[in-house]
Amino acid sequence: MAAAHPMPSDRSAAPSSLLIVGCGDVGMRVVRALGGRLRVLALTSSPLRCEALRAAGVVPVVGDLDDPPSLRRLAGLADAVLHLAPPPSSGRADPRLGALLAALSLRTLPGRFVYASTTGVYGDCRGEWVAETRPVAPRNDRAHRRVDAERRLRAWARATGVRASVLRIPGIYAPDRTGGRPQDRVLRGTPALRAADDGYTNHVHADDLARACVAALWRGRPQRVVHACDDSDLKTGDYYDLVADLAGLPRPARIARADAAAVFSAAQWSFLDESRRLSNDRLKRELRLRLRYPTVREALAPDGPPT
């Protein structure tokens, strides 16, 4: 006879404590967005980060997703979990999430679990509008790992009664995000595909993503997938033309698809070679999130962001 899972904490009650797994840039924005409403703990594999986490009002818990025994201390620590950590960099599975779920199952389960996934699970949709009900069709190992993680989480949630929500996230940007400044791509002189070869792109401002994570903790429906993206409806080249115009920079040069292999890395091309437009109706209707930055124009306008 299989062992029974521990009971989850009261799912009808608002969470009082949150464990963030992968507390980087977005995780710290979540901490600020919460404004002290919850006791926040964060898993970190680096003892050197503990001081910075404490300074932000976060309780650090040292452990490593690649070292399952180190995760046992997470069991029963919080009644909600926000998972922002990436899968491993190779393979088609995510054993890291499996190790975390096994550790959480050792004691009282969290009532809520929000998982940050990627919109890359859909593969190339040839510019079609995509709702959360569209079947996944991953085209590379990176997307396969996310599909594996989503399936692991949803199976565990069904078996345990934990209320799990999945946020599928496109490209994350913000003017103050390291590696996430769209102007930097323009400044590097990176070209874009010519209009005839270009595909649609999707983005979300890091602050709006943090607010979406918080909204999902309170309002996310069980076993529900939500697109955490803005309102943009732009092809990639048009997006960077707009970024350049707002920053007063020259627009990127345009090249043909046939020349792309000589310019872009395999990882860059894996993003550019997929085209889809994401519906964010659930984000607005179910999570009741009002985007602060509906498009990059609001974020990068010369007169500053909206107040």
CSV table of C-alpha atoms in Angstrom, one decimal:
chain,number,residue,atom,x,y,z
A,1,MET,CA,0.0,0.0,0.0
A,2,ALA,CA,1.5,3.4,-1.0
A,3,ALA,CA,2.3,5.8,1.7
A,4,ALA,CA,-0.2,8.7,2.1
A,5,HIS,CA,1.0,12.2,1.3
A,6,PRO,CA,1.0,14.7,4.1
A,7,MET,CA,-2.0,17.0,4.1
A,8,PRO,CA,-1.5,20.4,2.5
A,9,SER,CA,-2.0,23.5,4.6
A,10,ASP,CA,-5.4,25.2,4.4
A,11,ARG,CA,-5.8,26.2,0.8
A,12,SER,CA,-8.7,28.4,1.5
A,13,ALA,CA,-6.7,30.7,3.8
A,14,ALA,CA,-4.4,33.4,2.5
A,15,PRO,CA,-0.8,32.4,2.7
A,16,SER,CA,1.2,33.8,5.6
A,17,SER,CA,4.7,32.6,4.5
A,18,LEU,CA,6.3,32.2,1.2
A,19,LEU,CA,9.3,30.1,0.0
A,20,ILE,CA,11.0,31.5,-3.1
A,21,VAL,CA,13.1,29.0,-5.0
A,22,GLY,CA,15.4,30.9,-7.3
A,23,CYS,CA,15.3,34.4,-5.7
A,24,GLY,CA,17.2,36.4,-8.4
A,25,ASP,CA,16.1,39.6,-10.0
A,26,VAL,CA,12.4,38.7,-10.3
A,27,GLY,CA,12.3,37.1,-6.9
A,28,MET,CA,13.6,40.3,-5.3
A,29,ARG,CA,11.0,42.3,-7.2
A,30,VAL,CA,8.4,39.9,-5.7
A,31,VAL,CA,9.7,40.6,-2.2
A,32,ARG,CA,9.4,44.4,-2.8
A,33,ALA,CA,5.9,43.9,-4.3
A,34,LEU,CA,4.7,42.0,-1.3
A,35,GLY,CA,5.7,44.9,0.9
A,36,GLY,CA,6.0,42.8,4.1
A,37,ARG,CA,2.6,41.1,3.8
A,38,LEU,CA,4.2,37.7,4.1
A,39,ARG,CA,7.2,36.1,5.9
A,40,VAL,CA,9.5,35.3,3.0
A,41,LEU,CA,12.2,32.6,2.9
A,42,ALA,CA,14.5,32.0,-0.1
A,43,LEU,CA,16.5,29.0,-1.1
A,44,THR,CA,20.0,29.9,-2.1
A,45,SER,CA,22.9,27.6,-3.0
A,46,SER,CA,25.4,30.4,-2.1
A,47,PRO,CA,26.1,31.3,1.5
A,48,LEU,CA,27.5,34.5,0.2
A,49,ARG,CA,24.0,35.7,-0.8
A,50,CYS,CA,22.6,35.3,2.8
A,51,GLU,CA,23.6,38.8,3.9
A,52,ALA,CA,21.9,40.4,0.9
A,53,LEU,CA,18.8,38.4,1.4
A,54,ARG,CA,18.6,39.3,5.1
A,55,ALA,CA,19.1,42.9,4.2
A,56,ALA,CA,16.0,42.7,2.0
A,57,GLY,CA,14.0,41.1,4.8
A,58,VAL,CA,14.2,37.6,3.5
A,59,VAL,CA,15.2,34.5,5.6
A,60,PRO,CA,17.9,32.6,3.6
A,61,VAL,CA,17.8,28.8,3.5
A,62,VAL,CA,21.0,27.3,2.2
A,63,GLY,CA,20.4,24.3,-0.1
A,64,ASP,CA,21.1,23.2,-3.7
A,65,LEU,CA,18.5,21.8,-6.1
A,66,ASP,CA,21.2,19.5,-7.5
A,67,ASP,CA,21.8,18.1,-4.0
A,68,PRO,CA,18.5,16.5,-2.9
A,69,PRO,CA,19.5,15.8,0.8
A,70,SER,CA,20.1,19.5,1.2
A,71,LEU,CA,16.5,20.3,0.4
A,72,ARG,CA,15.0,18.3,3.3
A,73,ARG,CA,15.1,21.4,5.5
A,74,LEU,CA,12.5,23.0,3.2
A,75,ALA,CA,9.8,20.6,4.3
A,76,GLY,CA,7.0,22.4,6.2
A,77,LEU,CA,8.8,25.8,6.2
A,78,ALA,CA,6.1,27.8,4.2
A,79,ASP,CA,2.5,27.5,3.2
A,80,ALA,CA,3.2,28.9,-0.3
A,81,VAL,CA,6.0,28.3,-2.8
A,82,LEU,CA,7.1,30.4,-5.8
A,83,HIS,CA,9.4,28.5,-8.1
A,84,LEU,CA,11.6,30.8,-10.2
A,85,ALA,CA,14.6,28.5,-10.6
A,86,PRO,CA,15.6,27.2,-14.1
A,87,PRO,CA,15.9,23.5,-14.9
A,88,PRO,CA,19.3,22.0,-15.6
A,89,SER,CA,21.1,23.2,-18.8
A,90,SER,CA,21.0,19.9,-20.5
A,91,GLY,CA,18.7,16.9,-21.0
A,92,ARG,CA,14.9,16.8,-21.6
A,93,ALA,CA,13.8,16.4,-17.9
A,94,ASP,CA,13.9,18.6,-14.8
A,95,PRO,CA,15.1,16.4,-11.9
A,96,ARG,CA,15.6,19.6,-9.8
A,97,LEU,CA,11.9,20.2,-9.5
A,98,GLY,CA,11.4,16.5,-8.8
A,99,ALA,CA,13.9,16.7,-5.9
A,100,LEU,CA,12.1,19.8,-4.5
A,101,LEU,CA,8.7,18.2,-4.6
A,102,ALA,CA,10.0,15.1,-2.9
A,103,ALA,CA,11.5,17.3,-0.1
A,104,LEU,CA,8.3,19.3,0.3
A,105,SER,CA,6.3,16.0,0.6
A,106,LEU,CA,8.2,15.1,3.8
A,107,ARG,CA,6.0,17.2,6.1
A,108,THR,CA,3.0,19.5,5.9
A,109,LEU,CA,2.6,20.5,2.3
A,110,PRO,CA,2.3,24.0,1.1
A,111,GLY,CA,-1.3,25.0,0.2
A,112,ARG,CA,-0.2,26.9,-3.0
A,113,PHE,CA,2.6,26.5,-5.5
A,114,VAL,CA,3.3,28.9,-8.4
A,115,TYR,CA,5.7,27.7,-11.1
A,116,ALA,CA,7.4,30.0,-13.6
A,117,SER,CA,7.6,28.3,-16.9
A,118,THR,CA,8.2,29.5,-20.5
A,119,THR,CA,6.1,30.2,-23.5
A,120,GLY,CA,8.7,28.3,-25.5
A,121,VAL,CA,6.7,25.1,-24.7
A,122,TYR,CA,4.4,26.0,-27.6
A,123,GLY,CA,7.2,25.8,-30.2
A,124,ASP,CA,6.7,27.7,-33.5
A,125,CYS,CA,3.0,28.7,-34.0
A,126,ARG,CA,3.6,30.6,-37.3
A,127,GLY,CA,2.4,33.9,-35.8
A,128,GLU,CA,-0.9,32.5,-34.7
A,129,TRP,CA,-2.7,33.8,-31.6
A,130,VAL,CA,-2.1,31.4,-28.7
A,131,ALA,CA,-4.3,30.7,-25.7
A,132,GLU,CA,-3.3,28.6,-22.7
A,133,THR,CA,-5.5,25.7,-24.0
A,134,ARG,CA,-3.2,25.2,-27.0
A,135,PRO,CA,-1.3,21.8,-26.8
A,136,VAL,CA,2.5,22.1,-26.1
A,137,ALA,CA,4.8,21.3,-29.0
A,138,PRO,CA,8.4,21.9,-27.7
A,139,ARG,CA,11.1,22.0,-30.4
A,140,ASN,CA,14.3,22.0,-28.4
A,141,ASP,CA,15.6,20.5,-25.2
A,142,ARG,CA,15.2,23.7,-23.2
A,143,ALA,CA,11.4,23.7,-23.9
A,144,HIS,CA,11.2,19.9,-23.3
A,145,ARG,CA,12.7,20.5,-19.8
A,146,ARG,CA,9.9,23.0,-19.0
A,147,VAL,CA,7.2,20.7,-20.3
A,148,ASP,CA,8.6,17.9,-18.1
A,149,ALA,CA,8.6,20.3,-15.1
A,150,GLU,CA,5.0,21.4,-15.7
A,151,ARG,CA,3.9,17.8,-15.9
A,152,ARG,CA,5.7,16.8,-12.8
A,153,LEU,CA,4.2,19.6,-10.8
A,154,ARG,CA,0.6,19.1,-12.0
A,155,ALA,CA,0.8,15.4,-11.3
A,156,TRP,CA,2.1,16.0,-7.8
A,157,ALA,CA,-0.5,18.7,-7.2
A,158,ARG,CA,-3.3,16.4,-8.3
A,159,ALA,CA,-2.0,13.6,-6.0
A,160,THR,CA,-1.6,15.9,-3.0
A,161,GLY,CA,-4.3,18.5,-3.3
A,162,VAL,CA,-1.8,21.4,-3.5
A,163,ARG,CA,-3.2,24.3,-5.5
A,164,ALA,CA,-0.7,24.7,-8.3
A,165,SER,CA,-0.5,27.4,-10.9
A,166,VAL,CA,1.8,27.7,-13.9
A,167,LEU,CA,2.8,31.1,-15.3
A,168,ARG,CA,4.2,30.8,-18.9
A,169,ILE,CA,6.6,33.6,-19.4
A,170,PRO,CA,8.1,35.2,-22.5
A,171,GLY,CA,11.1,37.5,-22.7
A,172,ILE,CA,11.6,39.5,-19.5
A,173,TYR,CA,12.9,43.1,-19.7
A,174,ALA,CA,13.4,46.2,-17.6
A,175,PRO,CA,15.6,49.2,-17.9
A,176,ASP,CA,17.2,48.3,-14.5
A,177,ARG,CA,17.5,44.6,-15.1
A,178,THR,CA,21.0,43.2,-15.7
A,179,GLY,CA,21.0,41.6,-19.2
A,180,GLY,CA,17.4,42.6,-19.7
A,181,ARG,CA,17.7,46.1,-21.2
A,182,PRO,CA,16.3,46.0,-24.7
A,183,GLN,CA,18.4,49.1,-25.6
A,184,ASP,CA,21.6,47.1,-25.1
A,185,ARG,CA,20.8,44.8,-28.0
A,186,VAL,CA,20.3,47.9,-30.2
A,187,LEU,CA,23.5,49.4,-28.9
A,188,ARG,CA,25.4,46.2,-29.8
A,189,GLY,CA,24.3,46.6,-33.4
A,190,THR,CA,22.6,43.3,-33.5
A,191,PRO,CA,20.5,43.1,-36.7
A,192,ALA,CA,16.9,42.0,-37.0
A,193,LEU,CA,15.3,39.9,-39.7
A,194,ARG,CA,13.7,41.7,-42.6
A,195,ALA,CA,9.9,42.0,-42.5
A,196,ALA,CA,9.2,39.2,-44.9
A,197,ASP,CA,11.2,36.7,-42.7
A,198,ASP,CA,10.4,38.1,-39.3
A,199,GLY,CA,8.3,36.5,-36.6
A,200,TYR,CA,6.2,37.8,-33.7
A,201,THR,CA,7.8,38.3,-30.3
A,202,ASN,CA,6.4,38.5,-26.7
A,203,HIS,CA,7.6,40.3,-23.6
A,204,VAL,CA,6.8,41.3,-20.1
A,205,HIS,CA,8.3,44.0,-17.8
A,206,ALA,CA,10.0,42.4,-14.8
A,207,ASP,CA,7.9,44.5,-12.4
A,208,ASP,CA,4.7,43.3,-14.0
A,209,LEU,CA,5.9,39.7,-13.9
A,210,ALA,CA,6.6,40.1,-10.2
A,211,ARG,CA,3.1,41.4,-9.7
A,212,ALA,CA,1.7,38.5,-11.7
A,213,CYS,CA,3.5,36.1,-9.4
A,214,VAL,CA,2.0,37.8,-6.4
A,215,ALA,CA,-1.5,37.7,-8.0
A,216,ALA,CA,-1.1,34.0,-8.8
A,217,LEU,CA,-0.3,33.3,-5.1
A,218,TRP,CA,-3.7,34.7,-4.1
A,219,ARG,CA,-5.9,34.2,-7.1
A,220,GLY,CA,-4.4,31.4,-9.2
A,221,ARG,CA,-6.8,28.6,-9.9
A,222,PRO,CA,-5.8,25.0,-9.3
A,223,GLN,CA,-4.0,23.3,-12.1
A,224,ARG,CA,-4.3,26.5,-14.2
A,225,VAL,CA,-1.9,27.9,-16.8
A,226,VAL,CA,-1.7,31.6,-17.3
A,227,HIS,CA,0.3,33.7,-19.8
A,228,ALA,CA,2.3,36.3,-17.9
A,229,CYS,CA,2.9,38.7,-20.9
A,230,ASP,CA,2.1,42.2,-21.9
A,231,ASP,CA,-0.3,43.5,-24.6
A,232,SER,CA,2.4,43.9,-27.4
A,233,ASP,CA,1.5,42.7,-30.9
A,234,LEU,CA,4.8,43.3,-32.7
A,235,LYS,CA,7.2,41.4,-34.8
A,236,THR,CA,10.8,41.2,-33.4
A,237,GLY,CA,12.2,43.8,-35.8
A,238,ASP,CA,9.4,46.2,-35.2
A,239,TYR,CA,9.9,45.8,-31.4
A,240,TYR,CA,13.5,46.8,-31.7
A,241,ASP,CA,12.8,49.6,-34.0
A,242,LEU,CA,10.5,51.0,-31.3
A,243,VAL,CA,13.1,50.5,-28.7
A,244,ALA,CA,15.6,52.3,-30.8
A,245,ASP,CA,13.2,55.2,-31.5
A,246,LEU,CA,12.4,55.6,-27.8
A,247,ALA,CA,16.1,55.7,-26.9
A,248,GLY,CA,17.1,58.0,-29.8
A,249,LEU,CA,19.3,55.3,-31.4
A,250,PRO,CA,19.6,54.2,-35.0
A,251,ARG,CA,17.3,51.4,-35.9
A,252,PRO,CA,18.9,47.9,-36.3
A,253,ALA,CA,19.9,46.8,-39.7
A,254,ARG,CA,17.7,44.1,-41.3
A,255,ILE,CA,19.0,40.9,-42.8
A,256,ALA,CA,17.5,37.9,-44.7
A,257,ARG,CA,16.7,34.6,-43.0
A,258,ALA,CA,19.3,33.0,-45.2
A,259,ASP,CA,22.0,35.1,-43.6
A,260,ALA,CA,20.9,34.5,-40.0
A,261,ALA,CA,23.2,31.5,-39.3
A,262,ALA,CA,26.3,33.6,-39.8
A,263,VAL,CA,25.0,36.3,-37.4
A,264,PHE,CA,23.1,34.6,-34.6
A,265,SER,CA,24.1,31.9,-32.2
A,266,ALA,CA,22.1,28.6,-32.1
A,267,ALA,CA,20.5,29.8,-28.8
A,268,GLN,CA,19.6,33.2,-30.3
A,269,TRP,CA,18.2,31.6,-33.4
A,270,SER,CA,16.1,29.1,-31.4
A,271,PHE,CA,14.1,32.2,-30.1
A,272,LEU,CA,14.0,34.1,-33.4
A,273,ASP,CA,12.9,31.0,-35.3
A,274,GLU,CA,9.6,30.7,-33.4
A,275,SER,CA,6.7,33.1,-33.9
A,276,ARG,CA,3.5,33.3,-31.8
A,277,ARG,CA,1.2,36.0,-30.3
A,278,LEU,CA,0.1,35.3,-26.8
A,279,SER,CA,-3.3,36.0,-25.4
A,280,ASN,CA,-3.2,37.4,-21.8
A,281,ASP,CA,-7.0,37.3,-21.2
A,282,ARG,CA,-6.6,35.0,-18.2
A,283,LEU,CA,-3.9,37.2,-16.7
A,284,LYS,CA,-6.3,40.1,-16.7
A,285,ARG,CA,-9.6,38.3,-16.0
A,286,GLU,CA,-8.6,35.6,-13.5
A,287,LEU,CA,-5.6,37.1,-11.8
A,288,ARG,CA,-7.2,40.6,-12.2
A,289,LEU,CA,-3.8,42.1,-13.0
A,290,ARG,CA,-3.7,45.6,-14.5
A,291,LEU,CA,-0.4,45.9,-16.4
A,292,ARG,CA,1.7,48.8,-15.4
A,293,TYR,CA,3.6,48.5,-18.6
A,294,PRO,CA,1.2,47.2,-21.3
A,295,THR,CA,3.9,47.7,-24.0
A,296,VAL,CA,7.6,48.7,-24.1
A,297,ARG,CA,6.5,52.2,-25.0
A,298,GLU,CA,5.3,52.8,-21.4
A,299,ALA,CA,8.5,51.5,-19.9
A,300,LEU,CA,11.0,53.3,-22.1
A,301,ALA,CA,9.2,56.5,-22.9
A,302,PRO,CA,11.5,59.5,-22.6
A,303,ASP,CA,9.2,61.3,-20.1
A,304,GLY,CA,9.4,58.3,-17.8
A,305,PRO,CA,7.2,55.4,-16.7
A,306,PRO,CA,3.6,55.9,-15.6
A,307,THR,CA,3.0,56.8,-12.0
